[in-house]
Each structure stands twice: as C-alpha cells, then as structure tokens.
Coordinates of C-alpha atoms in Angstrom, one line a residue:
Chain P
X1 CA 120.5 80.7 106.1
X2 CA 121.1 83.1 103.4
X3 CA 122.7 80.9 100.7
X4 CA 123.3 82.3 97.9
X5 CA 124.0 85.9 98.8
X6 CA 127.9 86.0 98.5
X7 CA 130.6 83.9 97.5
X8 CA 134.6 83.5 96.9
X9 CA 137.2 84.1 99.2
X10 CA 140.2 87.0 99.6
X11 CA 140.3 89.5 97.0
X12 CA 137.7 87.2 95.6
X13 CA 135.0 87.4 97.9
X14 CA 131.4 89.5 96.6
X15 CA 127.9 90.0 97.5
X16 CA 125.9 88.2 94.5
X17 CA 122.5 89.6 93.3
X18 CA 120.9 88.5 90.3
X19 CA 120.1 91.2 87.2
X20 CA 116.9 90.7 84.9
X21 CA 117.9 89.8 81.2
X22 CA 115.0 91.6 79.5
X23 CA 115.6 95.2 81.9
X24 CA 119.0 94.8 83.5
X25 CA 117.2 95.8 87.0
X26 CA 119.5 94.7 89.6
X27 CA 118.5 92.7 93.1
X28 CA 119.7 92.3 96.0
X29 CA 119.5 90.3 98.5
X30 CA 119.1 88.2 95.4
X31 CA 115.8 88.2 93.5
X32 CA 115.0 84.7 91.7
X33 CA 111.3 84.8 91.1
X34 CA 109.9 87.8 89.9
X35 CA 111.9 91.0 88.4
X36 CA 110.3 93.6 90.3
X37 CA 110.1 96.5 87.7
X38 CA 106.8 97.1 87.0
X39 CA 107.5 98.0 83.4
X40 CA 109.1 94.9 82.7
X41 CA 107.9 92.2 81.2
X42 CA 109.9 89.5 83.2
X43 CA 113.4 87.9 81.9
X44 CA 115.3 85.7 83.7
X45 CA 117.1 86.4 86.6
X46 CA 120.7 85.3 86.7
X47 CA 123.1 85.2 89.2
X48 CA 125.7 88.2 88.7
X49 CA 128.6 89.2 91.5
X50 CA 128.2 93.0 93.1
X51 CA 131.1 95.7 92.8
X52 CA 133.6 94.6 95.6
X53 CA 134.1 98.5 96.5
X54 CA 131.9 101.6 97.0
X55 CA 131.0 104.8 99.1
X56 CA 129.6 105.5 102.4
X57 CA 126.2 106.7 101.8
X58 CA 125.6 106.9 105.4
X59 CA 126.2 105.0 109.0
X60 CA 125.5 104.0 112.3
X61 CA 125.9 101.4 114.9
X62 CA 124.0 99.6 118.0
X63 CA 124.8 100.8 121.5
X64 CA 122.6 98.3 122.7
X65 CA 122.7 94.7 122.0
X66 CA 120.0 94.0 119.3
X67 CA 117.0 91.4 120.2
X68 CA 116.9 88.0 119.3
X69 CA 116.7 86.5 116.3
X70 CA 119.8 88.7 116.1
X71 CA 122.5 86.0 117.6
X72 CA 124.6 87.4 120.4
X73 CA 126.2 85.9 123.8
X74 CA 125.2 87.5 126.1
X75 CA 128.6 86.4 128.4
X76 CA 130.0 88.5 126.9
X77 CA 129.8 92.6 127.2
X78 CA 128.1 94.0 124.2
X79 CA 130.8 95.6 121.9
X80 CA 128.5 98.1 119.7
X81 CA 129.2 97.4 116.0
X82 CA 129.0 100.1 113.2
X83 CA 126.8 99.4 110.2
X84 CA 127.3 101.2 106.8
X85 CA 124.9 101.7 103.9
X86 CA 127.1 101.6 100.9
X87 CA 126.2 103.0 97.6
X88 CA 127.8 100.9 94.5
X89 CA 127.9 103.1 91.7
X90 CA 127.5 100.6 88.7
X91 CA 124.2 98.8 90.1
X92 CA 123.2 102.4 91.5
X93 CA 122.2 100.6 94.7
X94 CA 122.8 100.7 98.2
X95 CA 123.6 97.8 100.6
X96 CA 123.7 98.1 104.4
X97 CA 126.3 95.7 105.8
X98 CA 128.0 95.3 108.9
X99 CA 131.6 96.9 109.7
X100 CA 134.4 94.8 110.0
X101 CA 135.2 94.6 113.9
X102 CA 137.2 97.6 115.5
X103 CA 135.7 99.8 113.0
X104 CA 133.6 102.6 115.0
X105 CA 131.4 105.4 113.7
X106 CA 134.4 107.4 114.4
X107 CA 136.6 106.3 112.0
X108 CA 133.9 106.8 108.9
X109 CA 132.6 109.6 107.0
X110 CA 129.4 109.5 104.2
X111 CA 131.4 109.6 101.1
X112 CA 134.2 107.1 102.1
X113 CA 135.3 104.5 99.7
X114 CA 134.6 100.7 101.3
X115 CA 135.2 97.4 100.4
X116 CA 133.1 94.5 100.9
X117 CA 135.4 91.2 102.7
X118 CA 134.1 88.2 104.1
X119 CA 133.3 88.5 107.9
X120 CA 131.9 85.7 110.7
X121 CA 128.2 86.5 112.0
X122 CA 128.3 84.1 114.7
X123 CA 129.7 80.4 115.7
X124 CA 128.7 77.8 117.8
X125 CA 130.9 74.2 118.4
X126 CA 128.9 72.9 115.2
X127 CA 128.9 75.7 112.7
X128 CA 130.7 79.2 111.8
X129 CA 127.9 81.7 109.9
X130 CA 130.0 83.6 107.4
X131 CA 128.6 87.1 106.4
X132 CA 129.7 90.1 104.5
X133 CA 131.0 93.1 106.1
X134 CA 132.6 96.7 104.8
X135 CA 135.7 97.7 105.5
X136 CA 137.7 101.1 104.8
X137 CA 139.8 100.7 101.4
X138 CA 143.1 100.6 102.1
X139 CA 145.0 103.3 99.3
X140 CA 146.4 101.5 96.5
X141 CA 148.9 102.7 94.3
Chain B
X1 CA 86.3 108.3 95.5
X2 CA 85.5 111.9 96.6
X3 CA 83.7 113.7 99.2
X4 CA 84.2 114.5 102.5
X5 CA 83.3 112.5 106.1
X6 CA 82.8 113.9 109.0
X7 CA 84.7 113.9 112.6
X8 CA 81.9 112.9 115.3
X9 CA 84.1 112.1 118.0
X10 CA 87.7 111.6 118.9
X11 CA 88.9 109.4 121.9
X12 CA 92.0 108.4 123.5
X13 CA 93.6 106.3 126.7
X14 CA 96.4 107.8 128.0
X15 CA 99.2 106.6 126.9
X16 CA 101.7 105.2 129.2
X17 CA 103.2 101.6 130.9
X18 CA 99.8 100.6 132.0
X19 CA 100.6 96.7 132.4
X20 CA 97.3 95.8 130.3
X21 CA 96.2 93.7 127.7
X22 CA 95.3 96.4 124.2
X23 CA 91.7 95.7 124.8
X24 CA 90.7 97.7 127.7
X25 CA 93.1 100.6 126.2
X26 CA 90.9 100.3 122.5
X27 CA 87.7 100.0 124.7
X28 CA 88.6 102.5 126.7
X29 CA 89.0 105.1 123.9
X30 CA 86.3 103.8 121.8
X31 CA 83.6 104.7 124.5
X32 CA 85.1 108.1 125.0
X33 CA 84.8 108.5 121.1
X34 CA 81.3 107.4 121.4
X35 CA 81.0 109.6 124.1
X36 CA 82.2 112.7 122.5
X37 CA 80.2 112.2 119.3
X38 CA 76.9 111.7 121.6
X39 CA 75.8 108.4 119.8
X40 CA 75.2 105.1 121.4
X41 CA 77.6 102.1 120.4
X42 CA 73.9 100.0 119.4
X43 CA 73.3 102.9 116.3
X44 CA 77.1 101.9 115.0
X45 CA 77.0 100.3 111.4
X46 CA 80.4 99.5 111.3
X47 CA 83.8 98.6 113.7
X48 CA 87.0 99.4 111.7
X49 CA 90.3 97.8 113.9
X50 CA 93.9 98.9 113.5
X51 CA 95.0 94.9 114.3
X52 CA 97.8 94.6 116.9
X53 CA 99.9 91.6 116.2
X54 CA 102.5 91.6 119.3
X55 CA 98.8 91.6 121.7
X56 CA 97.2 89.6 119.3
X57 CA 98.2 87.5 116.4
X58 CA 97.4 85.1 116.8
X59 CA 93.8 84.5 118.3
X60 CA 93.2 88.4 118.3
X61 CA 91.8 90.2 115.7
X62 CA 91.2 93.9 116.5
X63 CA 88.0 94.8 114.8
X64 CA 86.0 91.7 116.4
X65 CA 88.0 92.1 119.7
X66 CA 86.8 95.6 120.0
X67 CA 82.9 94.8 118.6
X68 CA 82.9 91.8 121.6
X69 CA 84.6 93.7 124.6
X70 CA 81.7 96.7 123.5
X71 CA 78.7 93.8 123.3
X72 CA 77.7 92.1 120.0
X73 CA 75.9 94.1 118.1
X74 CA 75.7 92.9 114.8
X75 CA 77.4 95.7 113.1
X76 CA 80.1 95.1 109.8
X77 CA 83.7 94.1 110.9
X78 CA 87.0 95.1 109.1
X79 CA 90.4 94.4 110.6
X80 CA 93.2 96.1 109.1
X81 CA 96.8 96.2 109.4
X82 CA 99.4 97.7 108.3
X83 CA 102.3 98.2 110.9
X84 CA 102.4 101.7 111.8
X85 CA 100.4 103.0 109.2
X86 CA 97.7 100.5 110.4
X87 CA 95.2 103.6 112.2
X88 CA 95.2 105.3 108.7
X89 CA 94.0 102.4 106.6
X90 CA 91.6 101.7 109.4
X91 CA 90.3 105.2 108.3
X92 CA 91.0 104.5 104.7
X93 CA 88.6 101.9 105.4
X94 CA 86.0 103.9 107.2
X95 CA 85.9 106.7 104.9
X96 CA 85.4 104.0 101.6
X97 CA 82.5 102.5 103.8
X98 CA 80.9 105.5 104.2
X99 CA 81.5 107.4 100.9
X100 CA 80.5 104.2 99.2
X101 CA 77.4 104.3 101.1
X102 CA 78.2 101.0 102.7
X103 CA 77.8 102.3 106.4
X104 CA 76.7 106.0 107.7
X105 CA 78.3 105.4 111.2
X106 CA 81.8 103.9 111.9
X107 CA 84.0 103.5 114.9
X108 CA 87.6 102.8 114.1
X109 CA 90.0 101.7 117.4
X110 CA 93.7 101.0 117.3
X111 CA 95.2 100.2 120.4
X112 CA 98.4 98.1 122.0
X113 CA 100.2 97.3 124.5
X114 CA 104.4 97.6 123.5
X115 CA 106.9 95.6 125.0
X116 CA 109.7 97.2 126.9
X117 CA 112.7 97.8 124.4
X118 CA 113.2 97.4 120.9
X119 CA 110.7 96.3 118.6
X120 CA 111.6 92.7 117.2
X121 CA 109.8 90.2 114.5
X122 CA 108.1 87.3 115.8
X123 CA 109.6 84.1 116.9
X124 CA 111.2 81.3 114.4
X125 CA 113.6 80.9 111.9
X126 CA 112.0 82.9 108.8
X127 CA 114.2 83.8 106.8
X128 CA 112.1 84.9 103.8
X129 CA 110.8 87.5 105.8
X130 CA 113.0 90.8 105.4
X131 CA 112.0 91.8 108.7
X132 CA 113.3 88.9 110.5
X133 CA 116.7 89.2 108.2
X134 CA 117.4 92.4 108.9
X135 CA 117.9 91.5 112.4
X136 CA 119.6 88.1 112.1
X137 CA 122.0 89.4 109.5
X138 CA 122.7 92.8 110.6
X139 CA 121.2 93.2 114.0
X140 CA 119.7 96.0 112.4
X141 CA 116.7 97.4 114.9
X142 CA 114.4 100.6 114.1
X143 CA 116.9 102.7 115.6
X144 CA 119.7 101.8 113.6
X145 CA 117.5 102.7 110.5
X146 CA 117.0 106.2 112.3
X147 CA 120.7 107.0 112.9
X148 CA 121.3 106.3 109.4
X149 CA 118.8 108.8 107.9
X150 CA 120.5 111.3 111.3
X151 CA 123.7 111.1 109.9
X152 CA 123.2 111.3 106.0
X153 CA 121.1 114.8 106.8
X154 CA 124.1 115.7 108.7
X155 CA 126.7 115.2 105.9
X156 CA 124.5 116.5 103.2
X157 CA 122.3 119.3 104.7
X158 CA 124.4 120.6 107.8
X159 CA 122.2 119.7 110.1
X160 CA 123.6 119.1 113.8
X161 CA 123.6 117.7 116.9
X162 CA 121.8 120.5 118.5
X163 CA 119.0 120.8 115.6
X164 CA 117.9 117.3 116.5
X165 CA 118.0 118.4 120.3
X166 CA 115.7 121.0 119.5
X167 CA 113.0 119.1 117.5
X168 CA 113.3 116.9 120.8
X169 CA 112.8 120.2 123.2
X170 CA 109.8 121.1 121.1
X171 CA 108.2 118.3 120.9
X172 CA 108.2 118.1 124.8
X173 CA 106.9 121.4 125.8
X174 CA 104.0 120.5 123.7
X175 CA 103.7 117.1 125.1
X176 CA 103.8 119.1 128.6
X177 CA 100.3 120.9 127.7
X178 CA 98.6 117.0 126.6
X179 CA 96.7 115.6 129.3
X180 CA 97.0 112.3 127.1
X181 CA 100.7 112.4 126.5
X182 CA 103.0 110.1 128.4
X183 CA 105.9 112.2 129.1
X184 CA 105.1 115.6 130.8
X185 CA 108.1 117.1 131.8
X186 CA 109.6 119.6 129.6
X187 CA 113.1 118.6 128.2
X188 CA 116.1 120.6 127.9
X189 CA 118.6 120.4 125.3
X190 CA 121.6 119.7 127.8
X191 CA 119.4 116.6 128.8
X192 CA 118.5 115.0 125.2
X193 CA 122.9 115.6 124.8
X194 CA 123.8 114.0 128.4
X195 CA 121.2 110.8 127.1
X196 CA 122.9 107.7 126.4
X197 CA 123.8 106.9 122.4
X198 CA 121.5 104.2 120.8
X199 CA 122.3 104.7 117.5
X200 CA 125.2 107.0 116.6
X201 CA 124.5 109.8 116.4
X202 CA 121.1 109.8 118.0
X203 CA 120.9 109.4 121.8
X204 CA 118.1 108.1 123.8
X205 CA 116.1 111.9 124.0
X206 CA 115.8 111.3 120.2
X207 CA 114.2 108.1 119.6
X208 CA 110.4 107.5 120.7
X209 CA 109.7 105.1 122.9
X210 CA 107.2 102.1 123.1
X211 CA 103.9 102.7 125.1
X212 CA 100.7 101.1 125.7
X213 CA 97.5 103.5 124.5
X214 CA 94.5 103.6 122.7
X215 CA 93.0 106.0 120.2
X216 CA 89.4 106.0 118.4
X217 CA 87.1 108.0 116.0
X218 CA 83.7 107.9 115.1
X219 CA 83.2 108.9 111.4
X220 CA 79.9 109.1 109.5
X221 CA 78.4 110.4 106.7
X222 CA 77.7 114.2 106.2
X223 CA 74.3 113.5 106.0
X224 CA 74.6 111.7 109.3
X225 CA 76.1 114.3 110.7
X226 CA 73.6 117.2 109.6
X227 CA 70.8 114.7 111.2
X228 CA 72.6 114.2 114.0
X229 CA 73.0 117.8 114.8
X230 CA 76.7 118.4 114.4
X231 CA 76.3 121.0 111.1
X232 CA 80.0 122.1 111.3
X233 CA 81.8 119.2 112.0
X234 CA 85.8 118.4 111.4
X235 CA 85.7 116.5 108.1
X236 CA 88.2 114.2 107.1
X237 CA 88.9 115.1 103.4
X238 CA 91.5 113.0 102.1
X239 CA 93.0 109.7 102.8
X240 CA 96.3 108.9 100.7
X241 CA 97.5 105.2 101.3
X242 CA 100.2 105.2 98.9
X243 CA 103.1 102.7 98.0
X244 CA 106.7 103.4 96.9
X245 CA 107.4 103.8 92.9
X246 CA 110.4 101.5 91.9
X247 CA 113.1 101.8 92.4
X248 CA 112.5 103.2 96.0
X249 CA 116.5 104.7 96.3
X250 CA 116.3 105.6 99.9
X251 CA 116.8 102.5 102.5
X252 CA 113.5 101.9 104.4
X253 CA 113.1 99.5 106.9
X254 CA 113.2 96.5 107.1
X255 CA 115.0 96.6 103.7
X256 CA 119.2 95.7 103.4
X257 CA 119.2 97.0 100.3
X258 CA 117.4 99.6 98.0
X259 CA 116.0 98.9 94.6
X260 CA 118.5 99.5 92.1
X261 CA 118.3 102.4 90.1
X262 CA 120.2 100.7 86.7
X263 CA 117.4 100.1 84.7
X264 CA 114.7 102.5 85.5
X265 CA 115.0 106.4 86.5
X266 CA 114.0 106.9 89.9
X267 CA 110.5 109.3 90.3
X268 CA 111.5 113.2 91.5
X269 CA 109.7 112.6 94.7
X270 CA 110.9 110.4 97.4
X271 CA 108.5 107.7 98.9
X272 CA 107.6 109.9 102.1
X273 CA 106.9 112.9 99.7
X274 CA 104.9 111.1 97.9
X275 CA 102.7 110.4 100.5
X276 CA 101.7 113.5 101.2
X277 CA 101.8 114.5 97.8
X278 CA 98.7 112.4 97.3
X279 CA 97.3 113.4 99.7
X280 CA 97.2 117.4 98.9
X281 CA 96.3 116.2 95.6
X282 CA 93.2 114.5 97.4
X283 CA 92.0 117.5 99.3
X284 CA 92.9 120.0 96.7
X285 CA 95.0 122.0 99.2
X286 CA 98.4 122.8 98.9
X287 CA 101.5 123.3 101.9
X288 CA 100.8 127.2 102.3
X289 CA 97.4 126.3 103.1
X290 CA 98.2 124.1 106.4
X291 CA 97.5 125.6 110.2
X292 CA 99.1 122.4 111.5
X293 CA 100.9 118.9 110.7
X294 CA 101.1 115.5 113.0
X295 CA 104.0 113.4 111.8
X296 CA 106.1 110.6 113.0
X297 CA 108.8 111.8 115.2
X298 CA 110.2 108.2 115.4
X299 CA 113.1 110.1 115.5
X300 CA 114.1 113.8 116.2
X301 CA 116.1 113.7 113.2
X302 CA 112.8 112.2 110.7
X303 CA 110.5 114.9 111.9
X304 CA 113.0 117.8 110.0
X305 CA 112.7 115.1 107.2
X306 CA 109.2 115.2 107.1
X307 CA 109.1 118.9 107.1
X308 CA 111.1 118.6 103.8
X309 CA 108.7 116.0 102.3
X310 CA 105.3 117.5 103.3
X311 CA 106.6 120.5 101.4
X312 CA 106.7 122.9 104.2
X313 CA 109.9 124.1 103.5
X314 CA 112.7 123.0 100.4
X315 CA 115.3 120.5 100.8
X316 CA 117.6 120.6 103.0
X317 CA 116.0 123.9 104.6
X318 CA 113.8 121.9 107.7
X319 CA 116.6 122.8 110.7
X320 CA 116.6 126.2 109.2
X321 CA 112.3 126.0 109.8
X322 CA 112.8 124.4 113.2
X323 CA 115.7 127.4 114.4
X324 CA 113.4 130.2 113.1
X325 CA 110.3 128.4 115.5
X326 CA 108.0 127.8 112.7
X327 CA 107.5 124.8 113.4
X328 CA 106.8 125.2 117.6
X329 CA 103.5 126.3 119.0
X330 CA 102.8 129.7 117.9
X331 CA 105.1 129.8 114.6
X332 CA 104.1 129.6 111.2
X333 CA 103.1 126.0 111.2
X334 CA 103.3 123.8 114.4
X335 CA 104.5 120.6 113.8
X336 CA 103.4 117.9 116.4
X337 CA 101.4 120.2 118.9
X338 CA 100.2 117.0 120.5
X339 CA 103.7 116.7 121.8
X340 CA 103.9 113.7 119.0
X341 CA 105.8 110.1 119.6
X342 CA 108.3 111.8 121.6
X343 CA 105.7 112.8 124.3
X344 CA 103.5 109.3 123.4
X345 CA 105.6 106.8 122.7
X346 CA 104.6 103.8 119.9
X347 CA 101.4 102.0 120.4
X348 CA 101.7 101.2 116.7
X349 CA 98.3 100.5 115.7
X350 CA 96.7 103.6 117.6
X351 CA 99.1 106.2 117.1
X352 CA 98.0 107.5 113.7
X353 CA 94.6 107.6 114.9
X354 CA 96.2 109.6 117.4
X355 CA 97.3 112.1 115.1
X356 CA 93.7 112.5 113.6
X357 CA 92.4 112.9 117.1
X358 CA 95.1 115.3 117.9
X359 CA 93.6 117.0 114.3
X360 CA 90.2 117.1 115.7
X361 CA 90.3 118.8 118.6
X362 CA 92.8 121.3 116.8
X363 CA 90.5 122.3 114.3
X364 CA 87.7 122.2 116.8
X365 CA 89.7 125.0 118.9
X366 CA 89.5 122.6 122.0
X367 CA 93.0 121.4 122.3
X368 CA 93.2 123.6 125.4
X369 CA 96.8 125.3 126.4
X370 CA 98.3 123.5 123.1
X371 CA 95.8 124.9 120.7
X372 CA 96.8 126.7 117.2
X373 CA 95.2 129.6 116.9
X374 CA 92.7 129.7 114.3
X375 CA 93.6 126.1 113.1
X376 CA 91.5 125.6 109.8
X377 CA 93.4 122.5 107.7
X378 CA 96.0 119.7 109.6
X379 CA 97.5 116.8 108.1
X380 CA 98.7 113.8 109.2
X381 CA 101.9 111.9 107.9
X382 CA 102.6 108.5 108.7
X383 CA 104.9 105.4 107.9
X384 CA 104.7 101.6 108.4
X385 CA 107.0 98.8 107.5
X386 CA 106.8 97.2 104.2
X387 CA 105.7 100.1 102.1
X388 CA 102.8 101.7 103.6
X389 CA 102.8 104.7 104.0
X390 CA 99.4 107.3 104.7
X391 CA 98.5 111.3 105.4
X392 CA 95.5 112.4 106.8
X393 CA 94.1 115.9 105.8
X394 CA 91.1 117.2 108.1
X395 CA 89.3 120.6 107.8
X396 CA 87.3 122.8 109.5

C-alpha cells in the first residue's frame, strides 16, 4: 500500500524519503518523479533514510472512529489514538504519524523529543499492515 | 486584470438538514439572486458553478446542472472546483468573464448537500491520492488537522481553552440575528466546555458542522450596472486565488508531511497570509481600512489564526483581539457577523459565496440586527484542500 515509505527493524527501523541530488530538497512521503522546488532544475531523486528522533511540533487524537478507507473493527469499542506532527531538525520537516498505542494527548507536550518505531496499522487472517508510529524517547545516558 | 464588478444580487437557501438533492438548494438561491438584482434569468450571459463532487461527480456538473434546473438558455457554462475554495474561483471566474469583456451578466451558484459526519474521500483503493492516504494511514479526518493547529497556538501563543470558547460564543450570537444561519440559539461558554472532545483539545462547540445550503450572486459589468439602474452598487474589487510558495512549512490538509525547508528558505508569510496578502495588494487597501472580515471558522481555534494572517492584529496577539471584543459585533472589526461556519455549517461549494453574500448585504446596510455600522470595505478569507486558497474584497 505504501511501499517504500519505511524500512528496517528495532533500533533500525526509519521513515525513508528521497532528497534531490541537484538541490538537496527533501520528500516525504517519498517523491520519485519530479523534485518539487520550483528553482530547481531537476536531479535525481534517491532514496535516503529520515532522522529516527525528533520534537513535538504539535498533537492531537480522534475521539471518534475515523471513516472508511481508514480500517477499523467496528467490534470493537473505538480506543481514540493520539497523532503527533514531528519536526526533524536535519530535513527541517514535519511528519504527522500515529502514537504508539497507550500513548494519550495527556502524556505529550509540543516540544517533546519522539522517536519513530515500527507499529501495525491493521491485520486481517491474510496480512499484517506495518506502519510507522512516534513514541516518547526513552532518556539515555 | 483590474477593475472593479459589481454586486447585483446576493441569494441564499437556508442552510440546514434539508434531506435534498444540491440542486433545488443552488436553484433555490440562484432565483432569489436573480430576484434581488431585478434581472430575468433569459438576459444572463453566463452560469459560473461551484461543482459539488459528493452530490455530483459523477454525472453532475454544477454549472450545467444549475443552467438546466433554471431552463436552457443558451448562455456560456463554466464549472469550477476547488474544494472549499470552490465559490471563490467561481467568482474568480465571473469577475475574468466580465472584466475581459467576455460576458456583462453572470450568475455564479454553489450549493450541496453534506453527509452527516465527517468528511471522507471517495470510494476505492487510491493510494496516490494524498487525500485518501491521510485517512488510510493515519485516520487523519479534518478535525484532527484542526486540533493540531488548536494546540500548537496553545503552546506557542498562550492561547486557551476559554479563548476558543469565546470565538465559539461570538460566532453564535451573530448566527442568532441570520435568518439564513442554521444554528440560532445563542451558545454559552459552559456549553462549548461541557461538548464532547473530537479532536483534543477541541470539543464538538468548536468544529463546524456539515449542512446542506445554497448561495448565489449575480455580477456584471459596471457599465451593466449603470444601465441597469443600480449606480452605487457593492463592487467586488479583488479576487486573490493564490497557491502556497515552497516549501509550504505549516501542515495543511490532506498533507502527512510538510515541504522540507533544507534546500530552500521558506517565504516570511505563511500560505494563509498570503492569501490575503494578495488580495489587499489587489484592491489597494490595507488591514486598517476593513469595516468587516468573513473567514472560515472551520474551527474556533483557525478563526484567531486568521485574524493573525489577515493582518488585523500581530502574531500571536488574535485571543488578545477576540478578549478586548474587536472582533464581535460592534468592536473594531467584526469577524464573521454572518454568524460564519459555526452558525452554517459546510456546504463546501456555497459557503464562500456565502461569505460574499454575507459582504453584500453588509456594505449595502441591509444585514438587519447583525449590521456593522457604516460598513464600507469586507473581505473574505477562504481555504480548500490541495492548495487553494482565495479572499474576497468588496466595497461600497
């Protein structure tokens, strides 16, 4: 469905976008036709792996379920899920992602250092949809 | 292209849950546009329609749907769309057809009927379309995009809880004086707080809903206009239909991701500012010289955005405007004395008609127990999906 937009696993796993090699302009959700400066003349676009951490530039979530093609079951009671717009420094972007689960609003703040791990969208008996999601960063020492 | 057009007639359908089709809402305010500007529907040289794609797309297309519910007349068609800034390209389009000297009379209808709940793409697997990934990915609906840009003015401008209440409490007590608005009851802050959450932190009192309505214009030349009679008319005196500058840096729907800023120095103006920008530029006027401004109140939260980015006040100062009632009926400059979405709801390809009509009658002193006194210059501000983005200025 989205191939192409992350790979790796563990401490591995990152969003891939693709940079232009004649501006350095970043994409993503990856970009692998045209490089969408307008003052560029138009390099190739290669495949490079995002910064795995970065801060909150702001939040939310979805009381409600969302609407189809959004995939859901609806046996089960809607759990609302927080979504976080992350600003990576080096690419000077910002990506919106899901939270990872039994992260709320209320345990976020706009500034917040996240870090992007692999998450599951959805499953039936046939298939498991993998997808990125943010989670707090744990302090290292 | 400069010069002004003129304001012949302004016509709505109330808005409401009507359980119609959008053509008897568009046909419904056409004729009362028609109506209003005292010209027969025969003597029009042009239909403009704001194109509805959840009625229609496809098999509807709005400008011939309108021209064939009002009789074949042989006049020039356009259709237009673009999401919710589809009813000011329709006048974009109107205005160029007249200034042009393509057409001296043009009706422009918008009209829809919403369904109940959120707004979603069409049906299918279409994953090259950002819209339709933003919800299969993310679940991400208009809402969430609202309680994003809620909660970033909170952590970096202070604003509160209460502030977005209040835009909400406004917004309704003006909505209470409009015959056409869907919600008439005055709302009180304790009411938009005891409202179910949608999208932390906005609660149900802060979002618009959807709506069925219908809102038209008649435009024409100002030579049409002196022939016809109407010597002072409300001209329409700019049109700005502008798009983003990469890299856009703010996260708009139906976008996951904003242009990078790496390579390229992002503009001082934010898309929504320049919107307006352009347009003030257009019309030669300047923020001190506005009696009134129509914007979308999608959310509470946006419409103290769009105070910031039509330049009525500096950044970060808009709950500040709101608290000192500049902004309400009888302040400084009323924002959304129509009662705006929050009283109307989204019929997404009339509602920035709406806002011209709401103009209109404003600057014609006939907006009853809502006017603004002495209302001489209004503007409109707008936003659709995918980059478009319009403002309106009318003067009297």
């Amino acid at each position: 469905m989205i191939a192409g937009w992350f790979a790796g696993d563990g401490d591995g796993f990152r969003l891939l976008g693709t940079r232009c090699s004649a501006c350095a302009s970043v994409f993503f959700p990856r970009e692998d036709v045209f490089c969408r400066n307008p003052g560029c003349p138009g390099g190739d676009l290669v495949e490079v792996p995002l910064s795995r951490r970065g801060r909150v530039w702001s939040y939310t979530d979805s009381r409600y379920r969302p609407p189809s093609p959004h995939v859901t079951d609806p046996e089960l009671s809607w759990e609302p899920r927080a979504l976080i717009a992350v600003e990576l420094e080096s690419e000077r972007i910002v990506v919106l992602g899901q939270a990872v689960p039994g992260v709320s609003t209320a345990d976020l703040a706009v500034g917040m250092e996240v870090e992007v791990v692999q998450g599951v969208l959805n499953e039936d008996e046939e298939t498991t949809w993998t997808t990125w999601h943010w989670r707090p960063a744990e302090v290292t020492v | 292209m400069r010069g002004d057009v003129a304001v012949l007639g302004a016509g709505m359908h109330p808005w409401g849950k009507w359980g119609h089709g959008f053509v008897p809402y568009g046909v419904a305010a056409a004729r009362a546009a028609l109506a209003d500007a005292g010209v027969d529907w025969r003597d029009v040289d042009s239909v403009v329609g704001a194109d509805t794609v959840r009625g229609g797309y496809p098999g509807h297309v709005a400008g011939a749907t309108f021209a064939r519910a009002l009789g074949w007349q042989g006049a020039r068609v356009t259709s237009v769309y673009a999401a919710c800034a589809s009813g000011a390209q329709a006048v974009g389009a109107a205005r160029a057809q007249i200034l042009s000297g393509l057409a001296d009379l043009v009706l422009v209808v918008g009209a829809d009927a919403a369904p109940k709940g959120f707004f979603r793409p069409a049906g299918g697997d279409r994953p090259d379309d950002p819209d339709w990934l933003r919800f299969r990915v993310l679940g991400a609906t208009n809402p969430t995009y609202f309680g994003l840009y809620a909660r970033r003015r909170m952590a970096v401008h202070g604003d509160t809880l209460e502030d977005f209440a209040q835009v909400k409490v406004k917004n309704a007590a003006c909505g209470a004086l409009n015959p056409n608005a869907r919600y008439r009851a005055r709302v009180t802050a304790e009411e938009v707080a005891g409202s179910a959450v949608v999208a932390d932190p906005l609660r149900l009192l802060d979002i618009c809903a959807t709506s069925d309505g219908g809102a038209a214009l008649v435009l024409s030349s100002m030579e049409f206009a002196r022939r016809h009679g109407a010597a002072d008319p409300v001209r329409i005196r700019a049109v700005s239909t502008v798009t983003p500058r990469y890299p856009s840096t703010v996260l708009d729907l139906p976008d996951i991701a904003t242009d990078s800023a790496v390579a390229v120095e992002p503009a001082p103006d934010t898309f929504r500012a320049s919107i307006a920008r352009a347009a003030y530029e257009e019309a030669g006027i300047a923020p001190e010289d506005l009696s009134l401004a129509e914007v979308y109140d999608l959310s509470t939260a946006l419409e103290l955005q769009w105070y910031e980015d039509l330049g009525l006040c500096a950044e970060g100062e808009a709950a500040k405007l709101l608290r000192e009632g500049a902004t309400a009926l009888g302040g400084r400059i009323p924002v959304n004395a129509s009662g705006g979405l929050a009283s109307f709801g989204e019929a997404v390809p009339a509602q920035a008609i709406a806002q011209v009509c709401e103009l209109t009658w404003q600057l014609r002193g006939r907006a009853g127990d809502r006017q603004v006194e002495g209302a001489r210059v209004g503007i409109t501000a707008n936003q659709g999906l995918f980059g478009h983005g319009s403002s309106v200025v009318a003067v009297r």
